[in-house]
Amino acid sequence: MDQLNVKEQQEFQQIVEQKQMKDFMNLYSNLVSRCFEDCVNDFTSANLSSKETTCIAKCSEKFLKHSERVGQRFQEQNALLMQNLQKR
């Protein structure tokens, strides 16, 4: 990053922010699709049943915890890779 001039740093930051937003939207979309398919099955009412509401809450929590754990493992693996590259 230090080798980039101010304009390049700003452009890089904008690209990173766009990527983060895209990743967040993909995560949210996958969460909605997954939990809707798994939990909502009664279309005779405009409202969710208590069973569906509970299922969606549990599904969302599990999905987000899983995504967080995958992100942590990715960071751990990336740190190990960087550490090994610096040893060479």
PDB file of N, CA and C in Angstrom:
ATOM      1  N   MET A   1       0.824  -1.193   0.000  1.00  0.00           N
ATOM      2  CA  MET A   1       0.000   0.000   0.000  1.00  0.00           C
ATOM      3  C   MET A   1       0.868   1.256   0.000  1.00  0.00           C
ATOM      4  N   ASP A   2       2.039   1.183   0.641  1.00  0.00           N
ATOM      5  CA  ASP A   2       2.904   2.354   0.727  1.00  0.00           C
ATOM      6  C   ASP A   2       3.458   2.770  -0.627  1.00  0.00           C
ATOM      7  N   GLN A   3       3.515   1.821  -1.561  1.00  0.00           N
ATOM      8  CA  GLN A   3       4.050   2.154  -2.879  1.00  0.00           C
ATOM      9  C   GLN A   3       3.033   2.889  -3.754  1.00  0.00           C
ATOM     10  N   LEU A   4       1.790   2.924  -3.328  1.00  0.00           N
ATOM     11  CA  LEU A   4       0.737   3.559  -4.119  1.00  0.00           C
ATOM     12  C   LEU A   4       0.648   5.042  -3.787  1.00  0.00           C
ATOM     13  N   ASN A   5       0.353   5.849  -4.808  1.00  0.00           N
ATOM     14  CA  ASN A   5       0.126   7.264  -4.539  1.00  0.00           C
ATOM     15  C   ASN A   5      -1.283   7.438  -3.966  1.00  0.00           C
ATOM     16  N   VAL A   6      -1.624   8.658  -3.578  1.00  0.00           N
ATOM     17  CA  VAL A   6      -2.899   8.919  -2.904  1.00  0.00           C
ATOM     18  C   VAL A   6      -4.080   8.502  -3.777  1.00  0.00           C
ATOM     19  N   LYS A   7      -4.036   8.840  -5.054  1.00  0.00           N
ATOM     20  CA  LYS A   7      -5.142   8.494  -5.958  1.00  0.00           C
ATOM     21  C   LYS A   7      -5.290   6.975  -6.073  1.00  0.00           C
ATOM     22  N   GLU A   8      -4.182   6.276  -6.198  1.00  0.00           N
ATOM     23  CA  GLU A   8      -4.222   4.813  -6.300  1.00  0.00           C
ATOM     24  C   GLU A   8      -4.727   4.181  -5.007  1.00  0.00           C
ATOM     25  N   GLN A   9      -4.341   4.754  -3.880  1.00  0.00           N
ATOM     26  CA  GLN A   9      -4.831   4.258  -2.588  1.00  0.00           C
ATOM     27  C   GLN A   9      -6.343   4.430  -2.472  1.00  0.00           C
ATOM     28  N   GLN A  10      -6.847   5.563  -2.929  1.00  0.00           N
ATOM     29  CA  GLN A  10      -8.284   5.816  -2.897  1.00  0.00           C
ATOM     30  C   GLN A  10      -9.024   4.842  -3.810  1.00  0.00           C
ATOM     31  N   GLU A  11      -8.474   4.613  -4.995  1.00  0.00           N
ATOM     32  CA  GLU A  11      -9.090   3.672  -5.932  1.00  0.00           C
ATOM     33  C   GLU A  11      -9.075   2.254  -5.354  1.00  0.00           C
ATOM     34  N   PHE A  12      -7.975   1.883  -4.748  1.00  0.00           N
ATOM     35  CA  PHE A  12      -7.862   0.567  -4.127  1.00  0.00           C
ATOM     36  C   PHE A  12      -8.876   0.430  -2.998  1.00  0.00           C
ATOM     37  N   GLN A  13      -8.993   1.467  -2.170  1.00  0.00           N
ATOM     38  CA  GLN A  13      -9.951   1.446  -1.062  1.00  0.00           C
ATOM     39  C   GLN A  13     -11.378   1.308  -1.589  1.00  0.00           C
ATOM     40  N   GLN A  14     -11.679   1.987  -2.668  1.00  0.00           N
ATOM     41  CA  GLN A  14     -13.016   1.901  -3.270  1.00  0.00           C
ATOM     42  C   GLN A  14     -13.285   0.487  -3.772  1.00  0.00           C
ATOM     43  N   ILE A  15     -12.303  -0.137  -4.390  1.00  0.00           N
ATOM     44  CA  ILE A  15     -12.452  -1.513  -4.876  1.00  0.00           C
ATOM     45  C   ILE A  15     -12.691  -2.461  -3.707  1.00  0.00           C
ATOM     46  N   VAL A  16     -11.930  -2.280  -2.625  1.00  0.00           N
ATOM     47  CA  VAL A  16     -12.092  -3.119  -1.433  1.00  0.00           C
ATOM     48  C   VAL A  16     -13.492  -2.955  -0.857  1.00  0.00           C
ATOM     49  N   GLU A  17     -13.967  -1.721  -0.757  1.00  0.00           N
ATOM     50  CA  GLU A  17     -15.301  -1.458  -0.212  1.00  0.00           C
ATOM     51  C   GLU A  17     -16.389  -2.085  -1.091  1.00  0.00           C
ATOM     52  N   GLN A  18     -16.235  -1.989  -2.401  1.00  0.00           N
ATOM     53  CA  GLN A  18     -17.207  -2.602  -3.310  1.00  0.00           C
ATOM     54  C   GLN A  18     -17.211  -4.117  -3.154  1.00  0.00           C
ATOM     55  N   LYS A  19     -16.035  -4.710  -3.016  1.00  0.00           N
ATOM     56  CA  LYS A  19     -15.923  -6.153  -2.825  1.00  0.00           C
ATOM     57  C   LYS A  19     -16.571  -6.576  -1.511  1.00  0.00           C
ATOM     58  N   GLN A  20     -16.337  -5.813  -0.451  1.00  0.00           N
ATOM     59  CA  GLN A  20     -16.942  -6.119   0.843  1.00  0.00           C
ATOM     60  C   GLN A  20     -18.468  -6.032   0.766  1.00  0.00           C
ATOM     61  N   MET A  21     -18.981  -5.026   0.075  1.00  0.00           N
ATOM     62  CA  MET A  21     -20.428  -4.881  -0.062  1.00  0.00           C
ATOM     63  C   MET A  21     -21.004  -6.046  -0.859  1.00  0.00           C
ATOM     64  N   LYS A  22     -20.338  -6.423  -1.932  1.00  0.00           N
ATOM     65  CA  LYS A  22     -20.785  -7.553  -2.745  1.00  0.00           C
ATOM     66  C   LYS A  22     -20.781  -8.845  -1.923  1.00  0.00           C
ATOM     67  N   ASP A  23     -19.719  -9.056  -1.157  1.00  0.00           N
ATOM     68  CA  ASP A  23     -19.642 -10.252  -0.299  1.00  0.00           C
ATOM     69  C   ASP A  23     -20.759 -10.260   0.734  1.00  0.00           C
ATOM     70  N   PHE A  24     -21.037  -9.092   1.343  1.00  0.00           N
ATOM     71  CA  PHE A  24     -22.111  -9.000   2.323  1.00  0.00           C
ATOM     72  C   PHE A  24     -23.463  -9.305   1.678  1.00  0.00           C
ATOM     73  N   MET A  25     -23.698  -8.752   0.503  1.00  0.00           N
ATOM     74  CA  MET A  25     -24.975  -8.986  -0.173  1.00  0.00           C
ATOM     75  C   MET A  25     -25.133 -10.464  -0.559  1.00  0.00           C
ATOM     76  N   ASN A  26     -24.046 -11.102  -0.975  1.00  0.00           N
ATOM     77  CA  ASN A  26     -24.101 -12.537  -1.277  1.00  0.00           C
ATOM     78  C   ASN A  26     -24.407 -13.345  -0.018  1.00  0.00           C
ATOM     79  N   LEU A  27     -23.767 -12.994   1.089  1.00  0.00           N
ATOM     80  CA  LEU A  27     -24.017 -13.673   2.360  1.00  0.00           C
ATOM     81  C   LEU A  27     -25.482 -13.516   2.755  1.00  0.00           C
ATOM     82  N   TYR A  28     -25.994 -12.304   2.679  1.00  0.00           N
ATOM     83  CA  TYR A  28     -27.384 -12.035   3.046  1.00  0.00           C
ATOM     84  C   TYR A  28     -28.348 -12.790   2.129  1.00  0.00           C
ATOM     85  N   SER A  29     -28.081 -12.765   0.848  1.00  0.00           N
ATOM     86  CA  SER A  29     -28.940 -13.461  -0.114  1.00  0.00           C
ATOM     87  C   SER A  29     -28.960 -14.967   0.153  1.00  0.00           C
ATOM     88  N   ASN A  30     -27.790 -15.531   0.410  1.00  0.00           N
ATOM     89  CA  ASN A  30     -27.715 -16.961   0.716  1.00  0.00           C
ATOM     90  C   ASN A  30     -28.438 -17.302   2.012  1.00  0.00           C
ATOM     91  N   LEU A  31     -28.312 -16.431   2.994  1.00  0.00           N
ATOM     92  CA  LEU A  31     -29.004 -16.628   4.267  1.00  0.00           C
ATOM     93  C   LEU A  31     -30.515 -16.637   4.067  1.00  0.00           C
ATOM     94  N   VAL A  32     -31.011 -15.654   3.364  1.00  0.00           N
ATOM     95  CA  VAL A  32     -32.452 -15.556   3.125  1.00  0.00           C
ATOM     96  C   VAL A  32     -32.956 -16.782   2.357  1.00  0.00           C
ATOM     97  N   SER A  33     -32.269 -17.140   1.294  1.00  0.00           N
ATOM     98  CA  SER A  33     -32.695 -18.289   0.484  1.00  0.00           C
ATOM     99  C   SER A  33     -32.691 -19.576   1.294  1.00  0.00           C
ATOM    100  N   ARG A  34     -31.592 -19.802   1.990  1.00  0.00           N
ATOM    101  CA  ARG A  34     -31.445 -21.047   2.753  1.00  0.00           C
ATOM    102  C   ARG A  34     -32.516 -21.163   3.838  1.00  0.00           C
ATOM    103  N   CYS A  35     -32.667 -20.129   4.640  1.00  0.00           N
ATOM    104  CA  CYS A  35     -33.615 -20.199   5.751  1.00  0.00           C
ATOM    105  C   CYS A  35     -35.066 -20.201   5.263  1.00  0.00           C
ATOM    106  N   PHE A  36     -35.349 -19.481   4.195  1.00  0.00           N
ATOM    107  CA  PHE A  36     -36.702 -19.509   3.653  1.00  0.00           C
ATOM    108  C   PHE A  36     -37.053 -20.910   3.171  1.00  0.00           C
ATOM    109  N   GLU A  37     -36.149 -21.510   2.410  1.00  0.00           N
ATOM    110  CA  GLU A  37     -36.407 -22.857   1.888  1.00  0.00           C
ATOM    111  C   GLU A  37     -36.544 -23.890   3.005  1.00  0.00           C
ATOM    112  N   ASP A  38     -35.724 -23.744   4.053  1.00  0.00           N
ATOM    113  CA  ASP A  38     -35.748 -24.714   5.145  1.00  0.00           C
ATOM    114  C   ASP A  38     -36.912 -24.523   6.111  1.00  0.00           C
ATOM    115  N   CYS A  39     -37.370 -23.293   6.265  1.00  0.00           N
ATOM    116  CA  CYS A  39     -38.297 -23.003   7.368  1.00  0.00           C
ATOM    117  C   CYS A  39     -39.726 -22.637   6.956  1.00  0.00           C
ATOM    118  N   VAL A  40     -39.897 -22.021   5.814  1.00  0.00           N
ATOM    119  CA  VAL A  40     -41.232 -21.531   5.447  1.00  0.00           C
ATOM    120  C   VAL A  40     -41.895 -22.547   4.526  1.00  0.00           C
ATOM    121  N   ASN A  41     -43.002 -23.106   5.011  1.00  0.00           N
ATOM    122  CA  ASN A  41     -43.685 -24.113   4.200  1.00  0.00           C
ATOM    123  C   ASN A  41     -45.204 -23.997   4.229  1.00  0.00           C
ATOM    124  N   ASP A  42     -45.715 -23.006   4.956  1.00  0.00           N
ATOM    125  CA  ASP A  42     -47.158 -22.817   5.010  1.00  0.00           C
ATOM    126  C   ASP A  42     -47.501 -21.493   4.336  1.00  0.00           C
ATOM    127  N   PHE A  43     -48.070 -21.600   3.143  1.00  0.00           N
ATOM    128  CA  PHE A  43     -48.390 -20.391   2.379  1.00  0.00           C
ATOM    129  C   PHE A  43     -49.880 -20.039   2.437  1.00  0.00           C
ATOM    130  N   THR A  44     -50.569 -20.612   3.411  1.00  0.00           N
ATOM    131  CA  THR A  44     -51.997 -20.325   3.553  1.00  0.00           C
ATOM    132  C   THR A  44     -52.246 -19.070   4.384  1.00  0.00           C
ATOM    133  N   SER A  45     -51.188 -18.529   5.004  1.00  0.00           N
ATOM    134  CA  SER A  45     -51.315 -17.340   5.842  1.00  0.00           C
ATOM    135  C   SER A  45     -50.307 -16.297   5.407  1.00  0.00           C
ATOM    136  N   ALA A  46     -50.656 -15.041   5.584  1.00  0.00           N
ATOM    137  CA  ALA A  46     -49.733 -13.958   5.241  1.00  0.00           C
ATOM    138  C   ALA A  46     -48.644 -13.797   6.298  1.00  0.00           C
ATOM    139  N   ASN A  47     -48.871 -14.365   7.476  1.00  0.00           N
ATOM    140  CA  ASN A  47     -47.918 -14.249   8.579  1.00  0.00           C
ATOM    141  C   ASN A  47     -47.183 -15.561   8.798  1.00  0.00           C
ATOM    142  N   LEU A  48     -45.995 -15.456   9.371  1.00  0.00           N
ATOM    143  CA  LEU A  48     -45.247 -16.653   9.724  1.00  0.00           C
ATOM    144  C   LEU A  48     -45.842 -17.277  10.981  1.00  0.00           C
ATOM    145  N   SER A  49     -45.822 -18.589  11.031  1.00  0.00           N
ATOM    146  CA  SER A  49     -46.254 -19.267  12.252  1.00  0.00           C
ATOM    147  C   SER A  49     -45.142 -19.152  13.286  1.00  0.00           C
ATOM    148  N   SER A  50     -45.452 -19.463  14.535  1.00  0.00           N
ATOM    149  CA  SER A  50     -44.421 -19.397  15.575  1.00  0.00           C
ATOM    150  C   SER A  50     -43.325 -20.420  15.299  1.00  0.00           C
ATOM    151  N   LYS A  51     -43.701 -21.561  14.757  1.00  0.00           N
ATOM    152  CA  LYS A  51     -42.711 -22.593  14.410  1.00  0.00           C
ATOM    153  C   LYS A  51     -41.767 -22.079  13.321  1.00  0.00           C
ATOM    154  N   GLU A  52     -42.318 -21.424  12.306  1.00  0.00           N
ATOM    155  CA  GLU A  52     -41.502 -20.871  11.220  1.00  0.00           C
ATOM    156  C   GLU A  52     -40.592 -19.754  11.739  1.00  0.00           C
ATOM    157  N   THR A  53     -41.126 -18.906  12.604  1.00  0.00           N
ATOM    158  CA  THR A  53     -40.343 -17.810  13.173  1.00  0.00           C
ATOM    159  C   THR A  53     -39.166 -18.339  13.981  1.00  0.00           C
ATOM    160  N   THR A  54     -39.416 -19.344  14.796  1.00  0.00           N
ATOM    161  CA  THR A  54     -38.352 -19.962  15.595  1.00  0.00           C
ATOM    162  C   THR A  54     -37.308 -20.598  14.693  1.00  0.00           C
ATOM    163  N   CYS A  55     -37.770 -21.303  13.677  1.00  0.00           N
ATOM    164  CA  CYS A  55     -36.868 -21.958  12.734  1.00  0.00           C
ATOM    165  C   CYS A  55     -35.980 -20.927  12.029  1.00  0.00           C
ATOM    166  N   ILE A  56     -36.552 -19.837  11.590  1.00  0.00           N
ATOM    167  CA  ILE A  56     -35.785 -18.804  10.895  1.00  0.00           C
ATOM    168  C   ILE A  56     -34.749 -18.183  11.832  1.00  0.00           C
ATOM    169  N   ALA A  57     -35.126 -17.942  13.076  1.00  0.00           N
ATOM    170  CA  ALA A  57     -34.176 -17.367  14.040  1.00  0.00           C
ATOM    171  C   ALA A  57     -32.993 -18.308  14.251  1.00  0.00           C
ATOM    172  N   LYS A  58     -33.281 -19.589  14.451  1.00  0.00           N
ATOM    173  CA  LYS A  58     -32.210 -20.572  14.663  1.00  0.00           C
ATOM    174  C   LYS A  58     -31.358 -20.739  13.406  1.00  0.00           C
ATOM    175  N   CYS A  59     -32.004 -20.797  12.250  1.00  0.00           N
ATOM    176  CA  CYS A  59     -31.300 -20.950  10.980  1.00  0.00           C
ATOM    177  C   CYS A  59     -30.371 -19.770  10.739  1.00  0.00           C
ATOM    178  N   SER A  60     -30.861 -18.561  10.974  1.00  0.00           N
ATOM    179  CA  SER A  60     -30.052 -17.354  10.768  1.00  0.00           C
ATOM    180  C   SER A  60     -28.842 -17.349  11.692  1.00  0.00           C
ATOM    181  N   GLU A  61     -29.074 -17.672  12.943  1.00  0.00           N
ATOM    182  CA  GLU A  61     -27.977 -17.687  13.915  1.00  0.00           C
ATOM    183  C   GLU A  61     -26.912 -18.710  13.525  1.00  0.00           C
ATOM    184  N   LYS A  62     -27.362 -19.895  13.163  1.00  0.00           N
ATOM    185  CA  LYS A  62     -26.429 -20.954  12.773  1.00  0.00           C
ATOM    186  C   LYS A  62     -25.657 -20.569  11.512  1.00  0.00           C
ATOM    187  N   PHE A  63     -26.354 -20.022  10.534  1.00  0.00           N
ATOM    188  CA  PHE A  63     -25.723 -19.626   9.276  1.00  0.00           C
ATOM    189  C   PHE A  63     -24.656 -18.557   9.516  1.00  0.00           C
ATOM    190  N   LEU A  64     -24.975 -17.551  10.326  1.00  0.00           N
ATOM    191  CA  LEU A  64     -24.038 -16.467  10.586  1.00  0.00           C
ATOM    192  C   LEU A  64     -22.841 -16.948  11.403  1.00  0.00           C
ATOM    193  N   LYS A  65     -23.072 -17.822  12.373  1.00  0.00           N
ATOM    194  CA  LYS A  65     -21.961 -18.377  13.148  1.00  0.00           C
ATOM    195  C   LYS A  65     -21.039 -19.199  12.249  1.00  0.00           C
ATOM    196  N   HIS A  66     -21.632 -19.965  11.363  1.00  0.00           N
ATOM    197  CA  HIS A  66     -20.837 -20.764  10.424  1.00  0.00           C
ATOM    198  C   HIS A  66     -20.002 -19.850   9.530  1.00  0.00           C
ATOM    199  N   SER A  67     -20.613 -18.819   8.987  1.00  0.00           N
ATOM    200  CA  SER A  67     -19.898 -17.893   8.107  1.00  0.00           C
ATOM    201  C   SER A  67     -18.768 -17.195   8.853  1.00  0.00           C
ATOM    202  N   GLU A  68     -19.019 -16.836  10.103  1.00  0.00           N
ATOM    203  CA  GLU A  68     -17.996 -16.188  10.921  1.00  0.00           C
ATOM    204  C   GLU A  68     -16.821 -17.139  11.159  1.00  0.00           C
ATOM    205  N   ARG A  69     -17.129 -18.387  11.457  1.00  0.00           N
ATOM    206  CA  ARG A  69     -16.074 -19.375  11.706  1.00  0.00           C
ATOM    207  C   ARG A  69     -15.239 -19.631  10.443  1.00  0.00           C
ATOM    208  N   VAL A  70     -15.899 -19.720   9.308  1.00  0.00           N
ATOM    209  CA  VAL A  70     -15.176 -19.908   8.045  1.00  0.00           C
ATOM    210  C   VAL A  70     -14.244 -18.717   7.807  1.00  0.00           C
ATOM    211  N   GLY A  71     -14.722 -17.507   8.071  1.00  0.00           N
ATOM    212  CA  GLY A  71     -13.894 -16.314   7.921  1.00  0.00           C
ATOM    213  C   GLY A  71     -12.691 -16.336   8.851  1.00  0.00           C
ATOM    214  N   GLN A  72     -12.887 -16.782  10.084  1.00  0.00           N
ATOM    215  CA  GLN A  72     -11.789 -16.881  11.041  1.00  0.00           C
ATOM    216  C   GLN A  72     -10.746 -17.886  10.568  1.00  0.00           C
ATOM    217  N   ARG A  73     -11.209 -19.034  10.102  1.00  0.00           N
ATOM    218  CA  ARG A  73     -10.278 -20.059   9.615  1.00  0.00           C
ATOM    219  C   ARG A  73      -9.504 -19.551   8.398  1.00  0.00           C
ATOM    220  N   PHE A  74     -10.173 -18.826   7.531  1.00  0.00           N
ATOM    221  CA  PHE A  74      -9.502 -18.249   6.367  1.00  0.00           C
ATOM    222  C   PHE A  74      -8.404 -17.288   6.818  1.00  0.00           C
ATOM    223  N   GLN A  75      -8.703 -16.441   7.792  1.00  0.00           N
ATOM    224  CA  GLN A  75      -7.704 -15.503   8.303  1.00  0.00           C
ATOM    225  C   GLN A  75      -6.533 -16.245   8.933  1.00  0.00           C
ATOM    226  N   GLU A  76      -6.815 -17.309   9.688  1.00  0.00           N
ATOM    227  CA  GLU A  76      -5.754 -18.099  10.304  1.00  0.00           C
ATOM    228  C   GLU A  76      -4.855 -18.726   9.244  1.00  0.00           C
ATOM    229  N   GLN A  77      -5.463 -19.298   8.222  1.00  0.00           N
ATOM    230  CA  GLN A  77      -4.687 -19.923   7.158  1.00  0.00           C
ATOM    231  C   GLN A  77      -3.874 -18.886   6.381  1.00  0.00           C
ATOM    232  N   ASN A  78      -4.455 -17.738   6.147  1.00  0.00           N
ATOM    233  CA  ASN A  78      -3.755 -16.667   5.446  1.00  0.00           C
ATOM    234  C   ASN A  78      -2.562 -16.175   6.269  1.00  0.00           C
ATOM    235  N   ALA A  79      -2.738 -16.049   7.581  1.00  0.00           N
ATOM    236  CA  ALA A  79      -1.639 -15.620   8.454  1.00  0.00           C
ATOM    237  C   ALA A  79      -0.507 -16.646   8.430  1.00  0.00           C
ATOM    238  N   LEU A  80      -0.842 -17.931   8.464  1.00  0.00           N
ATOM    239  CA  LEU A  80       0.177 -18.980   8.384  1.00  0.00           C
ATOM    240  C   LEU A  80       0.918 -18.932   7.057  1.00  0.00           C
ATOM    241  N   LEU A  81       0.195 -18.728   5.994  1.00  0.00           N
ATOM    242  CA  LEU A  81       0.805 -18.638   4.671  1.00  0.00           C
ATOM    243  C   LEU A  81       1.777 -17.457   4.608  1.00  0.00           C
ATOM    244  N   MET A  82       1.349 -16.311   5.107  1.00  0.00           N
ATOM    245  CA  MET A  82       2.209 -15.127   5.105  1.00  0.00           C
ATOM    246  C   MET A  82       3.445 -15.356   5.978  1.00  0.00           C
ATOM    247  N   GLN A  83       3.251 -16.013   7.103  1.00  0.00           N
ATOM    248  CA  GLN A  83       4.364 -16.310   8.010  1.00  0.00           C
ATOM    249  C   GLN A  83       5.373 -17.225   7.326  1.00  0.00           C
ATOM    250  N   ASN A  84       4.880 -18.248   6.627  1.00  0.00           N
ATOM    251  CA  ASN A  84       5.766 -19.168   5.917  1.00  0.00           C
ATOM    252  C   ASN A  84       6.496 -18.489   4.768  1.00  0.00           C
ATOM    253  N   LEU A  85       5.840 -17.560   4.089  1.00  0.00           N
ATOM    254  CA  LEU A  85       6.474 -16.837   2.998  1.00  0.00           C
ATOM    255  C   LEU A  85       7.579 -15.920   3.512  1.00  0.00           C
ATOM    256  N   GLN A  86       7.391 -15.364   4.696  1.00  0.00           N
ATOM    257  CA  GLN A  86       8.405 -14.471   5.264  1.00  0.00           C
ATOM    258  C   GLN A  86       9.641 -15.227   5.737  1.00  0.00           C
ATOM    259  N   LYS A  87       9.481 -16.499   6.069  1.00  0.00           N
ATOM    260  CA  LYS A  87      10.603 -17.321   6.520  1.00  0.00           C
ATOM    261  C   LYS A  87      11.544 -17.670   5.376  1.00  0.00           C
ATOM    262  N   ARG A  88      11.070 -17.624   4.162  1.00  0.00           N
ATOM    263  CA  ARG A  88      11.882 -18.017   3.003  1.00  0.00           C
ATOM    264  C   ARG A  88      12.890 -17.002   2.621  1.00  0.00           C
TER     265      ARG A  88
END
